[in-house]
mmCIF file of C-alpha atoms (C1' of nucleotides) in Angstrom:
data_model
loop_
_atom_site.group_PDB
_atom_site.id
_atom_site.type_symbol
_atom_site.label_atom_id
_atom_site.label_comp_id
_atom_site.label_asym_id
_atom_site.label_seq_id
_atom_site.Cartn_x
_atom_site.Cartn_y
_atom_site.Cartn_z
ATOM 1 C CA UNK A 826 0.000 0.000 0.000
ATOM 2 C CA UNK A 827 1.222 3.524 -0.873
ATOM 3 C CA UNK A 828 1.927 5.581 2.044
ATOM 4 C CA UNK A 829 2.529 9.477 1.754
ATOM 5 C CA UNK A 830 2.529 9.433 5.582
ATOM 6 C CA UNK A 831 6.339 7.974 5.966
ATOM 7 C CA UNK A 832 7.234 11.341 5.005
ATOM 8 C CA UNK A 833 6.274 13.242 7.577
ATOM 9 C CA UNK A 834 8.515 14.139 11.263
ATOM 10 C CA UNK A 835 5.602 14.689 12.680
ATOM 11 C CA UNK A 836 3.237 11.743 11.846
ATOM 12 C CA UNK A 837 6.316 9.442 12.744
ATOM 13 C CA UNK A 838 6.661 10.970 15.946
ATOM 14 C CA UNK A 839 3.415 10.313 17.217
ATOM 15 C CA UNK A 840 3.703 6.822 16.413
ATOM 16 C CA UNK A 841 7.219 6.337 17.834
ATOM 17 C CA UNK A 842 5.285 7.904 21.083
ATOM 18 C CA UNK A 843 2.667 5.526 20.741
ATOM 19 C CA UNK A 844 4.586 2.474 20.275
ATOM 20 C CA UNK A 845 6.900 3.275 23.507
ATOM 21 C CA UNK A 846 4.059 4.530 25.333
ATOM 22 C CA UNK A 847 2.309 1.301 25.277
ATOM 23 C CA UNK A 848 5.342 -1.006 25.741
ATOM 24 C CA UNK A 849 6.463 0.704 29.028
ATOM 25 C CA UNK A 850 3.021 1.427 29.982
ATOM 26 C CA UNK A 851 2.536 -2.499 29.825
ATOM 27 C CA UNK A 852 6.233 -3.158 31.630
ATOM 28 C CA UNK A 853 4.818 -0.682 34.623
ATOM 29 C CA UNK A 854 1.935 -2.167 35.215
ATOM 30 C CA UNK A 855 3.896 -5.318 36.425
ATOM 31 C CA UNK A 856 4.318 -2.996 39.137
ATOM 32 C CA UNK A 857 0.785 -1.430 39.612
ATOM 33 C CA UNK A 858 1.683 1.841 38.243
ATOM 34 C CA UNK A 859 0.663 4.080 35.000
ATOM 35 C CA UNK A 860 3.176 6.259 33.272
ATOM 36 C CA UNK A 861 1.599 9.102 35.513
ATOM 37 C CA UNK A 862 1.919 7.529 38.405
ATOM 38 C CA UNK A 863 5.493 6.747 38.140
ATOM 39 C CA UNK A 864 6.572 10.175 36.743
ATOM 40 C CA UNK A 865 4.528 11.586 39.806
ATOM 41 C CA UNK A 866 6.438 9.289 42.349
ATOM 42 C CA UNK A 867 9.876 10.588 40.948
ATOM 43 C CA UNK A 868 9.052 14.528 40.952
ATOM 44 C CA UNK A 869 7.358 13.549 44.466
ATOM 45 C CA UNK A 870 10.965 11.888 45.784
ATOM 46 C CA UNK A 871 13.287 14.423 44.635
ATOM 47 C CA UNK A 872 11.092 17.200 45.788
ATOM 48 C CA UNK A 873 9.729 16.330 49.058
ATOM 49 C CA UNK A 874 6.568 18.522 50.365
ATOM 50 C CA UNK A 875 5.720 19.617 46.971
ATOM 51 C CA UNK A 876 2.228 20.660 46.123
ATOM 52 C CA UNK A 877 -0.343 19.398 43.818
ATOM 53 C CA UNK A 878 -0.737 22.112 41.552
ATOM 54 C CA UNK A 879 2.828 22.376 41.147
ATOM 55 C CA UNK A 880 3.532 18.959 40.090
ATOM 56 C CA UNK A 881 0.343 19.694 37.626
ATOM 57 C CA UNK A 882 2.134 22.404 36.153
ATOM 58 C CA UNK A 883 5.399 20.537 35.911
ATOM 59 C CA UNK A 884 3.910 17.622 34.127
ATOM 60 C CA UNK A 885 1.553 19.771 32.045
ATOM 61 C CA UNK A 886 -1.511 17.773 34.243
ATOM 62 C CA UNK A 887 -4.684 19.957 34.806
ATOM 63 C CA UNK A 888 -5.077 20.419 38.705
ATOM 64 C CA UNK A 889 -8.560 18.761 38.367
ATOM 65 C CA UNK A 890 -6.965 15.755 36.659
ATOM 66 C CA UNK A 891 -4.421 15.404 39.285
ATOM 67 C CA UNK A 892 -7.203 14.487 41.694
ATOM 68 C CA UNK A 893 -8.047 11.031 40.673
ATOM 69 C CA UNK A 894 -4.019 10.496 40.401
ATOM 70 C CA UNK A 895 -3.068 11.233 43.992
ATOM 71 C CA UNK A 896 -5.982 9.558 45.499
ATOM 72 C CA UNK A 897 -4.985 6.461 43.975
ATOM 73 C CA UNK A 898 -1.418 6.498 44.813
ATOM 74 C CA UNK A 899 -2.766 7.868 48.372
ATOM 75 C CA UNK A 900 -5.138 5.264 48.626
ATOM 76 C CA UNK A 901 -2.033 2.370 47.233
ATOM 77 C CA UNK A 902 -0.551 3.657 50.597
ATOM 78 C CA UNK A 903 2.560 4.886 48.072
ATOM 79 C CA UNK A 904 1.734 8.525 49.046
ATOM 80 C CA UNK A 905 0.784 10.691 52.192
ATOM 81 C CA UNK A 906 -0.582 14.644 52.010
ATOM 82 C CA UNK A 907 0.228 16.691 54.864
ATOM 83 C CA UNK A 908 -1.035 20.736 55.418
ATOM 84 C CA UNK A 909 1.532 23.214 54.484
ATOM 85 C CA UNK A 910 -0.883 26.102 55.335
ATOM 86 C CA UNK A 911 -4.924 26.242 55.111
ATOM 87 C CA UNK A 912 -4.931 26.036 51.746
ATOM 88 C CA UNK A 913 -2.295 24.030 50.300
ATOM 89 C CA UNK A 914 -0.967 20.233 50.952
ATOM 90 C CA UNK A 915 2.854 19.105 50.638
ATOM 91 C CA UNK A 916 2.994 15.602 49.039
ATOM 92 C CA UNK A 917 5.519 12.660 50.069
ATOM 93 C CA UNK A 918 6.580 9.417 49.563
ATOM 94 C CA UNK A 919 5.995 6.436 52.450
ATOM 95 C CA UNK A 920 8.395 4.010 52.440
ATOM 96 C CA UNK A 921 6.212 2.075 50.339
ATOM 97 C CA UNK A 922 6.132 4.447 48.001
ATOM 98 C CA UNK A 923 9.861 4.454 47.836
ATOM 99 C CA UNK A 924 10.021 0.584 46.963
ATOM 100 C CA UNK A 925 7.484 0.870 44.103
ATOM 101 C CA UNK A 926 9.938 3.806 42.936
ATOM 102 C CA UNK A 927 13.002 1.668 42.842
ATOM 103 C CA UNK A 928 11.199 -0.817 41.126
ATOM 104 C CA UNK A 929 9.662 1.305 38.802
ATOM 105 C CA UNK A 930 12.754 3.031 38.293
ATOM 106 C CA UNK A 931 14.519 -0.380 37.079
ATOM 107 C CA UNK A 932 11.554 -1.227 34.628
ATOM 108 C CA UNK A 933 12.493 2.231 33.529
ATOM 109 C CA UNK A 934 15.814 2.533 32.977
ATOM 110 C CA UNK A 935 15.594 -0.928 31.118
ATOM 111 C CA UNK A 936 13.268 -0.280 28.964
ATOM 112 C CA UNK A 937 14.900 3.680 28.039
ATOM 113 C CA UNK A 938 18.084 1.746 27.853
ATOM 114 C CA UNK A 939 16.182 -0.864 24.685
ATOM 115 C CA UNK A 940 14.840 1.543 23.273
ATOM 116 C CA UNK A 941 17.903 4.104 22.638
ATOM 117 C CA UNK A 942 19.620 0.926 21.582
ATOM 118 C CA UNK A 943 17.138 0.003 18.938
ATOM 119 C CA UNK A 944 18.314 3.617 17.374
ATOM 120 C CA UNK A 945 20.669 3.264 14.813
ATOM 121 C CA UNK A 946 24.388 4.406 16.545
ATOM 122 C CA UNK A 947 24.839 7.592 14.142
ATOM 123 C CA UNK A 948 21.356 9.245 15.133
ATOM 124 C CA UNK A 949 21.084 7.867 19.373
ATOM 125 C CA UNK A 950 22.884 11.455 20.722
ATOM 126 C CA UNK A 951 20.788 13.764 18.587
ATOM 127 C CA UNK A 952 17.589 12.509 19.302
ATOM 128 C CA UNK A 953 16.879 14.158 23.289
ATOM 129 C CA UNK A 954 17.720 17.510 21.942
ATOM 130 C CA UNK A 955 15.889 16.985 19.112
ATOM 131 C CA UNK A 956 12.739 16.017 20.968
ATOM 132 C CA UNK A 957 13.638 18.850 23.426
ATOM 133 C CA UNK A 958 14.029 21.592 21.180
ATOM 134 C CA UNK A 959 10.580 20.466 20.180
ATOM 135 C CA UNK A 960 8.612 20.812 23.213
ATOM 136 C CA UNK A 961 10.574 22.540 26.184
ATOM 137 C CA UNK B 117 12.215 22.074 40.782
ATOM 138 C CA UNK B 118 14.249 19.379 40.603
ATOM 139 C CA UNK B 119 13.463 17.142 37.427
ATOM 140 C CA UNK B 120 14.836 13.911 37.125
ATOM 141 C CA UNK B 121 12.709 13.373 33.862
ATOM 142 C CA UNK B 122 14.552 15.485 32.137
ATOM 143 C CA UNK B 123 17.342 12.319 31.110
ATOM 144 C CA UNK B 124 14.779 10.035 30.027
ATOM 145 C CA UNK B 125 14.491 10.143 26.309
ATOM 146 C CA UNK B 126 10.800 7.981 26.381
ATOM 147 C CA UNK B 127 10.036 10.621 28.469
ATOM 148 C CA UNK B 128 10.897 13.697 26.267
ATOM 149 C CA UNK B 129 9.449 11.633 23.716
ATOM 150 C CA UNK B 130 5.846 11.055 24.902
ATOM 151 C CA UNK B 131 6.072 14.953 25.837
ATOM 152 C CA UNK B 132 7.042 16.461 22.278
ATOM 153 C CA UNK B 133 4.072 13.887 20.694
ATOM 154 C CA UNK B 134 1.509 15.493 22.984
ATOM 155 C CA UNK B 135 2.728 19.247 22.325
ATOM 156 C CA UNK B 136 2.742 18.318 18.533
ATOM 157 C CA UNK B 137 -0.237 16.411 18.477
ATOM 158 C CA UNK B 138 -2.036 19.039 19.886
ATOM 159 C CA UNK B 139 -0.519 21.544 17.835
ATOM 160 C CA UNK B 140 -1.461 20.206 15.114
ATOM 161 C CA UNK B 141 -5.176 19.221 16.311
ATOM 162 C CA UNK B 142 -6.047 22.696 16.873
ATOM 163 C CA UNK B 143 -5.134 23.567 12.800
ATOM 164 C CA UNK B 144 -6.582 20.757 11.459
ATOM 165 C CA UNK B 145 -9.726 21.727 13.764
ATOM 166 C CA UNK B 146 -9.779 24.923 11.184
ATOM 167 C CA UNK B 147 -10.450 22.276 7.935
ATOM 168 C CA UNK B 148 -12.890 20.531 10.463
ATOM 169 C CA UNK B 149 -10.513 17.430 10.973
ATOM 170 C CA UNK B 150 -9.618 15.399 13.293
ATOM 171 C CA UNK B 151 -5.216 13.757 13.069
ATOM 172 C CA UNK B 152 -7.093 10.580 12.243
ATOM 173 C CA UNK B 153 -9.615 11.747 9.337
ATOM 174 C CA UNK B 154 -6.341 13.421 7.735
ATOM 175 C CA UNK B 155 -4.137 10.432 7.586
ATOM 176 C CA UNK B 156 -6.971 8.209 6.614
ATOM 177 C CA UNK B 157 -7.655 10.458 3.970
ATOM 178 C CA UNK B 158 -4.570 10.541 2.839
ATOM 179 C CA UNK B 159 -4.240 7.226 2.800
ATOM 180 C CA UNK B 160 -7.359 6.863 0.844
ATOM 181 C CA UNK B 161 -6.156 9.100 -1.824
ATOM 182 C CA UNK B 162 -3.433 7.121 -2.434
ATOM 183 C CA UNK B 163 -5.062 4.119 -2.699
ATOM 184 C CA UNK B 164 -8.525 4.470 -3.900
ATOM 185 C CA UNK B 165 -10.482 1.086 -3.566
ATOM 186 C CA UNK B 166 -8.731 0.281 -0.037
ATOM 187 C CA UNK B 167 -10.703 -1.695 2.628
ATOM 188 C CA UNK B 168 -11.403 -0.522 6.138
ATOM 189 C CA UNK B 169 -9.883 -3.670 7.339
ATOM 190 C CA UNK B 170 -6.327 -2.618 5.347
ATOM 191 C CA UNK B 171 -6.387 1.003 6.749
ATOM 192 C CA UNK B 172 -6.563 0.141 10.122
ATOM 193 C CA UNK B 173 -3.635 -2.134 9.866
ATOM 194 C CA UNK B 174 -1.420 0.227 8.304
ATOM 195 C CA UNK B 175 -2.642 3.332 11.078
ATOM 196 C CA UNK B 176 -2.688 0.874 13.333
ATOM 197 C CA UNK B 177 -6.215 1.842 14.476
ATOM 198 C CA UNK B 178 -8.824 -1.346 15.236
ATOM 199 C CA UNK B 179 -11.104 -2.395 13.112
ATOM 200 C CA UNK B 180 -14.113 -1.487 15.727
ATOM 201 C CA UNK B 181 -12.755 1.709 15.935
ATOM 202 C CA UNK B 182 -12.738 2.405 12.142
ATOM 203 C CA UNK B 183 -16.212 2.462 12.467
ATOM 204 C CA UNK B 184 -17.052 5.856 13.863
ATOM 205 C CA UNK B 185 -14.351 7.389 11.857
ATOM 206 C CA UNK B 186 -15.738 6.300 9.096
ATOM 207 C CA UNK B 187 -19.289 6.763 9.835
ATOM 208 C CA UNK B 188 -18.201 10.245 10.347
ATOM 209 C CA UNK B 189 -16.114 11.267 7.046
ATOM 210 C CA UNK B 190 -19.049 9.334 5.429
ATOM 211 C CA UNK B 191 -21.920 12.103 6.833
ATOM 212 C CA UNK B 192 -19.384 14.565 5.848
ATOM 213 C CA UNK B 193 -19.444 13.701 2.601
ATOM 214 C CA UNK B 194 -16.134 13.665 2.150
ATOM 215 C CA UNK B 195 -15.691 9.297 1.381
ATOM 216 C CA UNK B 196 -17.569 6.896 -0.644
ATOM 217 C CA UNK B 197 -18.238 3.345 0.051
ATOM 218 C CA UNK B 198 -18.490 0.862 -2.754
ATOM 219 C CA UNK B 199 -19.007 -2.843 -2.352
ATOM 220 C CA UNK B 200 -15.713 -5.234 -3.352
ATOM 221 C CA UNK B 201 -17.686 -8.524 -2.688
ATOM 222 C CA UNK B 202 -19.994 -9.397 -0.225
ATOM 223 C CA UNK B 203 -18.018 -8.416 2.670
ATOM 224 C CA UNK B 204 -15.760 -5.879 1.567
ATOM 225 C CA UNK B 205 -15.859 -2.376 0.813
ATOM 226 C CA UNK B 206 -13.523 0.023 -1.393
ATOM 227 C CA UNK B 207 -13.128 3.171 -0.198
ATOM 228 C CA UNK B 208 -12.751 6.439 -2.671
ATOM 229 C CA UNK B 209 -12.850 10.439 -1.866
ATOM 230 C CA UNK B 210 -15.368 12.211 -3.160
ATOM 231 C CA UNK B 211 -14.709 15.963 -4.914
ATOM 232 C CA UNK B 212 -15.643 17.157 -1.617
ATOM 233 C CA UNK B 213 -12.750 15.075 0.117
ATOM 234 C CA UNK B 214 -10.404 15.959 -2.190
ATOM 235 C CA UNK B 215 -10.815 19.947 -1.551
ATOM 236 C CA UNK B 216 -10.843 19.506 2.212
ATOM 237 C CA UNK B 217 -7.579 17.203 1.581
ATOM 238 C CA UNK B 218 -5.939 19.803 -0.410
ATOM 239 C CA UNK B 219 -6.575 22.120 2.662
ATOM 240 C CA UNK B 220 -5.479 20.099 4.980
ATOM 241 C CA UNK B 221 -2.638 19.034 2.921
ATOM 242 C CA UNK B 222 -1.624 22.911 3.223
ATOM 243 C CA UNK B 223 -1.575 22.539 7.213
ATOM 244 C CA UNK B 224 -0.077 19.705 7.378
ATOM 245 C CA UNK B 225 2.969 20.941 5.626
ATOM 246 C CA UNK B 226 2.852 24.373 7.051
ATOM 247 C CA UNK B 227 2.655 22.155 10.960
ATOM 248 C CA UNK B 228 5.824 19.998 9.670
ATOM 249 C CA UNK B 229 8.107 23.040 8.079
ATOM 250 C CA UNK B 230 7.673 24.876 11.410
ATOM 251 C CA UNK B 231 8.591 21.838 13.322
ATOM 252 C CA UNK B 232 11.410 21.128 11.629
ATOM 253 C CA UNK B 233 12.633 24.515 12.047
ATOM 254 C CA UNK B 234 12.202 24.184 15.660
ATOM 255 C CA UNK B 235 15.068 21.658 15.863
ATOM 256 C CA UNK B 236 18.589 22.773 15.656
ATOM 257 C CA UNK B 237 20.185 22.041 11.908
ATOM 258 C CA UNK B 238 22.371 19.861 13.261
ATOM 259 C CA UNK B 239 19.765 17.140 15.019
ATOM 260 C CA UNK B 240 17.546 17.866 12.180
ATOM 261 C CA UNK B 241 18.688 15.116 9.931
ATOM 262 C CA UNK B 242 18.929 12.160 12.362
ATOM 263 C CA UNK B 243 15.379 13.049 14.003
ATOM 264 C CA UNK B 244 13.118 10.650 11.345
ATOM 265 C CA UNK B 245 15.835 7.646 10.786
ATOM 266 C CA UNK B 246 15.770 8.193 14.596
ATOM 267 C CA UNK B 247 11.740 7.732 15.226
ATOM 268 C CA UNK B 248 11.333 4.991 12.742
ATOM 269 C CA UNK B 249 13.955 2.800 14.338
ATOM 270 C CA UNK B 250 11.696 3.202 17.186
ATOM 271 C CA UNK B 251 8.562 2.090 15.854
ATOM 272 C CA UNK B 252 8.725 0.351 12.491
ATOM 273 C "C1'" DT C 479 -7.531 39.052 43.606
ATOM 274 C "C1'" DA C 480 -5.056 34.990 42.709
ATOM 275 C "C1'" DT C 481 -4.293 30.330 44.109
ATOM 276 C "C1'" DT C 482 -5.367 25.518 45.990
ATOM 277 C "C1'" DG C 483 -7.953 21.703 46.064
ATOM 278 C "C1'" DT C 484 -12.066 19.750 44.591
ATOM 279 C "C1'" DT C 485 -16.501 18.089 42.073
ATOM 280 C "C1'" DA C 486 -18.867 17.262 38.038
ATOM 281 C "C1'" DT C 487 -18.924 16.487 33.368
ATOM 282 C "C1'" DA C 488 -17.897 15.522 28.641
ATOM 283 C "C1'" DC C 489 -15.104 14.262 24.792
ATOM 284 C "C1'" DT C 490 -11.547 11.629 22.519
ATOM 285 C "C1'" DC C 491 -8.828 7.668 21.946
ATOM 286 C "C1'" DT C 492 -8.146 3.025 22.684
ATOM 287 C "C1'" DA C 493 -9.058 -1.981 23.853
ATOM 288 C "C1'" DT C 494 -11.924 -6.202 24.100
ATOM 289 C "C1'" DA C 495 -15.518 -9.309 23.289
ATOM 290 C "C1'" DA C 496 -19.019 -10.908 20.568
ATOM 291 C "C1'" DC C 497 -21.996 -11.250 16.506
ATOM 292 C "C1'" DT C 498 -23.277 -11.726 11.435
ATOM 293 C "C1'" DA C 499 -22.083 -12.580 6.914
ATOM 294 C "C1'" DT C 500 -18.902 -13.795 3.499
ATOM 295 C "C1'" DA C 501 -14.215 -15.519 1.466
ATOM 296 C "C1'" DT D 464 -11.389 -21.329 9.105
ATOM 297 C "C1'" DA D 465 -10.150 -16.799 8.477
ATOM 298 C "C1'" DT D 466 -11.666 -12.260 7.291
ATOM 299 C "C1'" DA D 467 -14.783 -7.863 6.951
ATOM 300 C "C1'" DG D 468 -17.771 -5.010 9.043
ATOM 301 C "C1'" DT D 469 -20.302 -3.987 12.963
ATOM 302 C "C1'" DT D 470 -22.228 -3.256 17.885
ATOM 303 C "C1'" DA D 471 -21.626 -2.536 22.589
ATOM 304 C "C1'" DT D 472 -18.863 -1.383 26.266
ATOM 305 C "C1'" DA D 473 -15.208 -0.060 29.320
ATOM 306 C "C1'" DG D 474 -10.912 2.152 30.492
ATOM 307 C "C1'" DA D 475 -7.769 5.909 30.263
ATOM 308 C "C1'" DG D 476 -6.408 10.605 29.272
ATOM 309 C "C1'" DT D 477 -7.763 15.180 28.813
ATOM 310 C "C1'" DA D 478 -10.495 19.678 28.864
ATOM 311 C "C1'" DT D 479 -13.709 23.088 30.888
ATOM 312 C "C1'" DA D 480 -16.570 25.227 34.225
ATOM 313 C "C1'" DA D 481 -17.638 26.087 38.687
ATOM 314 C "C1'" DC D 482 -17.224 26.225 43.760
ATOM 315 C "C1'" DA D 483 -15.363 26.976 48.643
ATOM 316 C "C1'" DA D 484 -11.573 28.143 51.354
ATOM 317 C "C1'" DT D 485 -7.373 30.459 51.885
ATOM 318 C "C1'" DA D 486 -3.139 33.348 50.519
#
DNA sequence: TATTGTTATACTCTATAACTATA
DNA sequence: TATAGTTATAGAGTATAACAATA
């Protein structure tokens, strides 16, 4: 079949997304997690006490749709909420939250390390900036 | 904030698909498409008499959810079904599809140029070769 | 006044199972 | 038996509007 699509960055990018979005999101949930979840835990550990709404804004995640995140990783016992002031709630990781993390960190770093290596040599250092310069 | 996401190239990935994709969504909105009804028009124009069935194995999209789509681009006026045999159907653009192809033909390019130009010349190159190796 | 957390809601995309009819 | 088209349905992600309480 003809296909005028191969042509395209941009067409090719969203199925490169989808492709390693669904592979990883299938390795994670070995572990109980969703991509969101896991991305969530690691802002979460390396910035202890941080609020909802800032994570939101740091992983482009509406404040209302953070809701239904953070009760389920509350609820999974993986997070706790404590009062900053009246108004606002610092976020942190339990200690069982910190063994999901290290083993969602290992499906991780496996599967980012398969799929850089499935990049042909000559192309594997250009294509974070690439991607970067695309979206940041 | 600290941001250990910032080294994982699935990552950066999934996040330069979604700013794209989105991007892109809102022009095509202007023709009245949808990412999906472009492709699969595309696709359609370059191979008039294709099946359902064959377009959703090159997109990748199932054959239950072909329906809607379909259904859809059907009311619009913009495909044609014509019996094969008894259980298959060719598809075929009408005039109608082909001016709202041309249109979004225009867009599509457009979207692509300026996100090429959004990635420094000298990752430019290696970005495709890079995102097929990842999916095809 | 702006921000935080929340509820409610709706739309899109995707995935699965099952059915009919035909090759 | 395998394939084409379809129906129904459920899950997940995302977007908007609105609200109360607090900064």
């Amino acid at each position: 079949m003809k296909d005028p699509l191969t042509s395209f960055p941009g067409y090719s990018l969203r199925r490169a997304a989808n492709a390693a979005s669904a592979e990883l999101a299938q390795r994670l949930s070995v572990v109980g997690l969703r991509q969101s979840d896991a991305s969530l835990l690691m802002l979460v550990e390396a910035n202890p006490g941080v609020t909802a709404s800032a994570l939101g804004r740091r992983l482009d995640i509406q404040r209302a749709n953070m809701v239904p995140i953070l009760k389920r990783l509350e609820d999974a016992g993986l997070i706790t909420r404590a009062p900053i002031d009246g108004k606002s709630q610092g976020l942190a990781l339990t200690e069982a939250g910190r063994r999901t993390l290290t083993e969602a960190f290992q499906v991780i770093e496996q599967f980012e390390r398969e799929l850089i290596e499935r990049i042909p040599a000559e192309h594997r250092a250009h294509l974070l900036p690439a991607l970067d310069a695309i979206w940041r």
